[in-house]
XYZ file of C-alpha atoms in Angstrom:
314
model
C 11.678 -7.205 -0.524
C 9.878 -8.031 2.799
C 11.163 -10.838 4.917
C 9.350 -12.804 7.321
C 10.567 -14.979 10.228
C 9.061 -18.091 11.354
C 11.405 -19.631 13.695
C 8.377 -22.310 14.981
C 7.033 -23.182 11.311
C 4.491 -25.984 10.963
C 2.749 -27.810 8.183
C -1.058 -26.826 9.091
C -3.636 -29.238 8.423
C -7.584 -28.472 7.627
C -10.110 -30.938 8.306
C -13.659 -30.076 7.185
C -16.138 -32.116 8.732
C -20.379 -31.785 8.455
C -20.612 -31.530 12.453
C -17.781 -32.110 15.282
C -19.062 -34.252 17.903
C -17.130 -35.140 20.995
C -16.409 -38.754 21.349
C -17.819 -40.331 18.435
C -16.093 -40.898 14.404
C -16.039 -38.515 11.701
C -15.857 -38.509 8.049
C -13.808 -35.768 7.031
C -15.004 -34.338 3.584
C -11.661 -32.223 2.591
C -8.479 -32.049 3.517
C -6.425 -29.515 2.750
C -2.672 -28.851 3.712
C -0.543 -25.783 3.517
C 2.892 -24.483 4.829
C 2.112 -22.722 7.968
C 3.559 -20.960 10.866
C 2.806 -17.087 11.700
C 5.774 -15.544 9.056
C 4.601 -18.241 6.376
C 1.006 -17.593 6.579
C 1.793 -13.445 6.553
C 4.527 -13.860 3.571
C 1.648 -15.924 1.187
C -0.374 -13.332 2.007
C 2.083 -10.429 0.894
C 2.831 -12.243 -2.306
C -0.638 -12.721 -3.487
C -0.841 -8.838 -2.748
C 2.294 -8.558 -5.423
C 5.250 -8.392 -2.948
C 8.691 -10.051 -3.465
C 8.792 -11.862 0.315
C 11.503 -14.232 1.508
C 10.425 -16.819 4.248
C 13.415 -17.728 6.644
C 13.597 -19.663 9.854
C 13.808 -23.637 10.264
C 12.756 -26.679 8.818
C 13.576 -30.135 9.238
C 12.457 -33.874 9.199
C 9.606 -35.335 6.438
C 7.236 -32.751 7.611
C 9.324 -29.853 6.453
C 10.310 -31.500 3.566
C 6.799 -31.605 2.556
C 6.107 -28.168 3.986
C 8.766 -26.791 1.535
C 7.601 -28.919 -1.308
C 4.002 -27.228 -0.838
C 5.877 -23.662 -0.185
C 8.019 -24.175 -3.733
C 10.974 -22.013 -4.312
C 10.348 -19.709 -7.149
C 14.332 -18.809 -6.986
C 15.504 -15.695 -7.335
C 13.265 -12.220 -7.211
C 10.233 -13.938 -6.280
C 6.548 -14.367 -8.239
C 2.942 -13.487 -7.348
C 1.811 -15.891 -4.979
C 5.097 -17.932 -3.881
C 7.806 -16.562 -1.166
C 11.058 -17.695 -1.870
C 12.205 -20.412 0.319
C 15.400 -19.356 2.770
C 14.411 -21.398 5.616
C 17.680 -23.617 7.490
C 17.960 -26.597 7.374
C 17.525 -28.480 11.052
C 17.891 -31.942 12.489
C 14.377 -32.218 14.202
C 11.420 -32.744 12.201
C 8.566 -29.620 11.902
C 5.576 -29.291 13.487
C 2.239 -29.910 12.591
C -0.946 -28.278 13.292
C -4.495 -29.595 12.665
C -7.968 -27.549 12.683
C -10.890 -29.272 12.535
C -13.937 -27.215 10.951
C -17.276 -27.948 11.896
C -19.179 -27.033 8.769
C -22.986 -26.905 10.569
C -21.176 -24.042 13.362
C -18.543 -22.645 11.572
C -16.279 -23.245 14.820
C -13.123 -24.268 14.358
C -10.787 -27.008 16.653
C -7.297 -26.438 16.617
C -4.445 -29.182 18.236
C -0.970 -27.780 17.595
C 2.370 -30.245 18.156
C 5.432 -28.532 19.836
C 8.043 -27.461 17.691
C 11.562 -29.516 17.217
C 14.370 -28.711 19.783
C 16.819 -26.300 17.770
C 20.647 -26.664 18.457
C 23.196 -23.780 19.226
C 25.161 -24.708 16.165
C 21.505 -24.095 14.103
C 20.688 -21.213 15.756
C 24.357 -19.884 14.611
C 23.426 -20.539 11.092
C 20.417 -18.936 10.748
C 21.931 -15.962 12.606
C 24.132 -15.643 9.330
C 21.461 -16.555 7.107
C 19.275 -13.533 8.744
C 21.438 -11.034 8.151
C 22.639 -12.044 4.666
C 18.807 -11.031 3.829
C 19.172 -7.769 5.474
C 20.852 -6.484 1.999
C 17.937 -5.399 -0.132
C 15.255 -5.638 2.713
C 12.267 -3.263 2.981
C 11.140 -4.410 6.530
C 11.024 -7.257 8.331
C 8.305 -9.292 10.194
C 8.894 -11.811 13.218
C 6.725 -13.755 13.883
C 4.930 -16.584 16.323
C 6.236 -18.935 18.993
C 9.912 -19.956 19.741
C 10.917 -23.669 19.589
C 12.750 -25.677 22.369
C 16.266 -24.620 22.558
C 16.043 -21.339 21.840
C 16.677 -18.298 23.974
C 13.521 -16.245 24.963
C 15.458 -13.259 24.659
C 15.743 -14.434 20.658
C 13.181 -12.084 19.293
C 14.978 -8.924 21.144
C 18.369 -10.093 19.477
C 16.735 -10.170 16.107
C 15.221 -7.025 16.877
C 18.354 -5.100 17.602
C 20.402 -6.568 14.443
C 17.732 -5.614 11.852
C 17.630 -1.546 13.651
C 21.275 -1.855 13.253
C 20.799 -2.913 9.717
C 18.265 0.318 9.375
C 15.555 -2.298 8.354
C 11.832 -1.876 9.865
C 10.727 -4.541 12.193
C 7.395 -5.745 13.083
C 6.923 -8.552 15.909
C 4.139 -10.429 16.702
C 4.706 -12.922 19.487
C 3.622 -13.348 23.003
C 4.417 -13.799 26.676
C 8.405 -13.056 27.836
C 9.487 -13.090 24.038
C 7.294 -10.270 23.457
C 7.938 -8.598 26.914
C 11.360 -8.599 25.874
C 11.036 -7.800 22.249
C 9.359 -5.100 22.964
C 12.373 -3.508 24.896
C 14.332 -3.779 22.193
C 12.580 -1.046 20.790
C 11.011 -2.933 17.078
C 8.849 -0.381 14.672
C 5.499 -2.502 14.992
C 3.813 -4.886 17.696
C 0.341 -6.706 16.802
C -1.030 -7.931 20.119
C -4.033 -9.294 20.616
C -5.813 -7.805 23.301
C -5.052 -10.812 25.587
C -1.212 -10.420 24.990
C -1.514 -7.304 25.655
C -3.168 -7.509 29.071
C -0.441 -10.098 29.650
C 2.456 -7.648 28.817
C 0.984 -4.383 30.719
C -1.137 -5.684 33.289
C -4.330 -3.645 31.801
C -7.165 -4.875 30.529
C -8.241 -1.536 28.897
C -6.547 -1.579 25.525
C -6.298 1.799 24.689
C -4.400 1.949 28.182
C -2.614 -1.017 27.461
C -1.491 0.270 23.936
C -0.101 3.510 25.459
C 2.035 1.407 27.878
C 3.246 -0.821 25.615
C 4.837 2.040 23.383
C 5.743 3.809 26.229
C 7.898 0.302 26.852
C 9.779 0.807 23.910
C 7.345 0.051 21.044
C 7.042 2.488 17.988
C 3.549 1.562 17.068
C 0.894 -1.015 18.966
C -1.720 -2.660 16.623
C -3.818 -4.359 19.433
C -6.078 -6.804 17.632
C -9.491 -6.548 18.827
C -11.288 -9.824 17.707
C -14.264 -9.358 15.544
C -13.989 -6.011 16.768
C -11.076 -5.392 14.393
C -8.209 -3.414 15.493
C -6.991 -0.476 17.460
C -3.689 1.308 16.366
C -1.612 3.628 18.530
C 1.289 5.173 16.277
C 3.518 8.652 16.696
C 0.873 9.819 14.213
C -2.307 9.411 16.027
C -4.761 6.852 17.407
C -7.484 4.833 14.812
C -9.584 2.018 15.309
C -10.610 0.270 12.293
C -13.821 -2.046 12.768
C -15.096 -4.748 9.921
C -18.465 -3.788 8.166
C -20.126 -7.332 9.852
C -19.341 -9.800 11.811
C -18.384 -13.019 9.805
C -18.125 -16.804 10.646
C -15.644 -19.269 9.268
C -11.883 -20.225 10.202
C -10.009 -17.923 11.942
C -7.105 -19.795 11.620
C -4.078 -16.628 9.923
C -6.652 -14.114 10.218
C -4.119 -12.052 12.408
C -1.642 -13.101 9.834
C -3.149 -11.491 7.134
C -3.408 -8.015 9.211
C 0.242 -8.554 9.484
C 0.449 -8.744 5.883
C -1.458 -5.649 5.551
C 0.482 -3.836 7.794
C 3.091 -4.579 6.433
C 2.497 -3.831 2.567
C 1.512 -0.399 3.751
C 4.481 0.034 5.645
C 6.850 -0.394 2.267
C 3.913 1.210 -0.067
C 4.250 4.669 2.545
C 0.152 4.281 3.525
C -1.199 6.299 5.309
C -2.072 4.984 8.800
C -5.923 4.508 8.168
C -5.450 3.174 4.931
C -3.189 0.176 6.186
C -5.393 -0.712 8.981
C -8.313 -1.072 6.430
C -6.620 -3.057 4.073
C -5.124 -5.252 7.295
C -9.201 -5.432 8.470
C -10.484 -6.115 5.162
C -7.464 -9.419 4.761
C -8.074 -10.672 8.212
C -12.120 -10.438 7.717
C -11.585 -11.974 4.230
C -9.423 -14.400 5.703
C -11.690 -15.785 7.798
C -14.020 -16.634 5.010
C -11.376 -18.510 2.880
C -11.573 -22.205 3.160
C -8.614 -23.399 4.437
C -6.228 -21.713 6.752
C -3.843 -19.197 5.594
C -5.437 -18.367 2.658
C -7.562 -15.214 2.258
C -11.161 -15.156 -0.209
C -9.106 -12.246 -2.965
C -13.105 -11.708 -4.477
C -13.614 -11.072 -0.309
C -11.022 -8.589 0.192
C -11.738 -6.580 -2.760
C -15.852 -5.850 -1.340
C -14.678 -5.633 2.347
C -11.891 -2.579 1.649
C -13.931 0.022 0.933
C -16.228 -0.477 3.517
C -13.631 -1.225 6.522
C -14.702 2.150 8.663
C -11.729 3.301 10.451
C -11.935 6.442 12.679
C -9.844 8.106 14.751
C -10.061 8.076 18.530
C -9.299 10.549 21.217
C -5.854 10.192 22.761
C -4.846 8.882 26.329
């Protein structure tokens, strides 16, 4: 079982429109919504790949009502394509997030809400809720921004309580929570390069992934963009780099390399042959129509040709 953390989730929103032009009115010609949030978008992912996934963190109001309507609850054990809904209860209402597609680019607009202010009393319960999954857990992914009210030392907590649990962790996140998080010594970070400039002052990321293990990281995935990704691990150093570039919604590409990352983590990959399965979800990703979801016919032509090599270390 893999859980995922999503302590900021939002119901995301896809607007598909024939061409976005500032200042004037649009007809939108689909709509499509979807349970969303970093740890949700990387948990559909992992059960469409076959893996029994619990989503936990906080929802609340008539937006996450609807968000876990859409996300179902397939009860216990889990089933091919649905996480199991653990996610606690709160008082606030969820997020939403809305991307706009322009159909005649390819670009994509994204407005996100802030997040609902969580109390100390519902940060207490999902402390106990978090560890109750522990039992059972093959590794453990947290993911994506922290709501008002909580602590930004919140990731490094979680951090520290699944290593003394002997669970895996992976953490993608950015700014002081990641800064911190990384301190607290997880298994995994997936920067993008950005973040990662942010946390070690370099703008070189093969520098900047050395630093950031050296900081207490196990293994950096930086993501590189279109560029694909650059892993430094205890193993060795690969970067793994898409066979094209592609256009379409970006929107949970990184999300799916989490995915990938982590299904190769529980399946015992090899480190080349998770990063190509997390290039070929993230490229395939991207081509999917609406965000989150990843193009499974996509995935299946991209793997094989994901080139991955390894690079000289620092």
């Amino acid at each position: 079982m893999i859980v995922t953390v999503t302590l900021n989730a939002a119901l995301d929103i896809t607007y598909r429109t024939p061409a976005l032009v500032p200042h004037t009115t649009h007809r939108v010609s689909d709509v499509a919504e979807r349970p969303g949030g970093k740890g949700l978008n990387v948990a559909r992912v992992l059960s469409a790949l076959g893996h029994e996934t619990v989503v936990t963190g906080f929802a609340g109001g008539r937006t996450g009502d609807v968000l876990r309507e859409l996300l179902g609850n397939s009860g216990p054990g889990g089933s091919r394509g649905r996480p199991v809904d653990a996610l606690v209860p709160i008082s606030g209402s969820t997020r939403r997030t809305l991307a706009v597609v322009d159909e005649a680019s390819g670009d994509t607009t994204q407005l996100n809400e802030p997040g609902p202010t969580v109390s100390p009393s519902e940060w207490s319960a999902f402390l106990g809720a978090y560890e109750r999954l522990f039992t059972g857990a093959d590794a453990v992914a947290l993911c994506g921004s922290l709501p008002p009210g909580i602590h930004v030392g919140a990731y490094a907590e979680l951090i520290r309580r699944a290593r003394a649990a002997g669970v895996p962790v992976l953490l993608d996140t950015s700014g002081e929570p990641l800064r911190r998080g990384v301190a607290a010594r997880p298994d995994l970070v997936k920067p993008n390069t950005d973040e990662l400039a942010r946390l070690t002052g370099s703008r070189e990321p093969l520098r900047a992934a050395h630093d950031a293990r050296r900081r207490g990281a196990h293994a950096v995935i930086a993501s590189l963009g279109p560029d694909g990704i650059l892993a430094v691990t205890p193993d060795g150093v690969w970067q793994a780099t898409p066979p094209a570039p592609v256009k379409g919604n970006p929107t949970g590409a990184g999300d799916s390399a989490v995915a990938g990352l982590l299904s190769g983590l529980v399946e015992r990959l090899p480190w080349p042959a998770r990063l190509a399965r997390a290039v070929a979800l993230a490229t395939a990703t991207v081509l999917a129509p609406a965000a989150g979801e990843f193009d499974a016919e996509a995935y299946e032509e991209l793997l094989p040709r994901v080139a991955v090599t390894e690079q000289p270390g620092p």
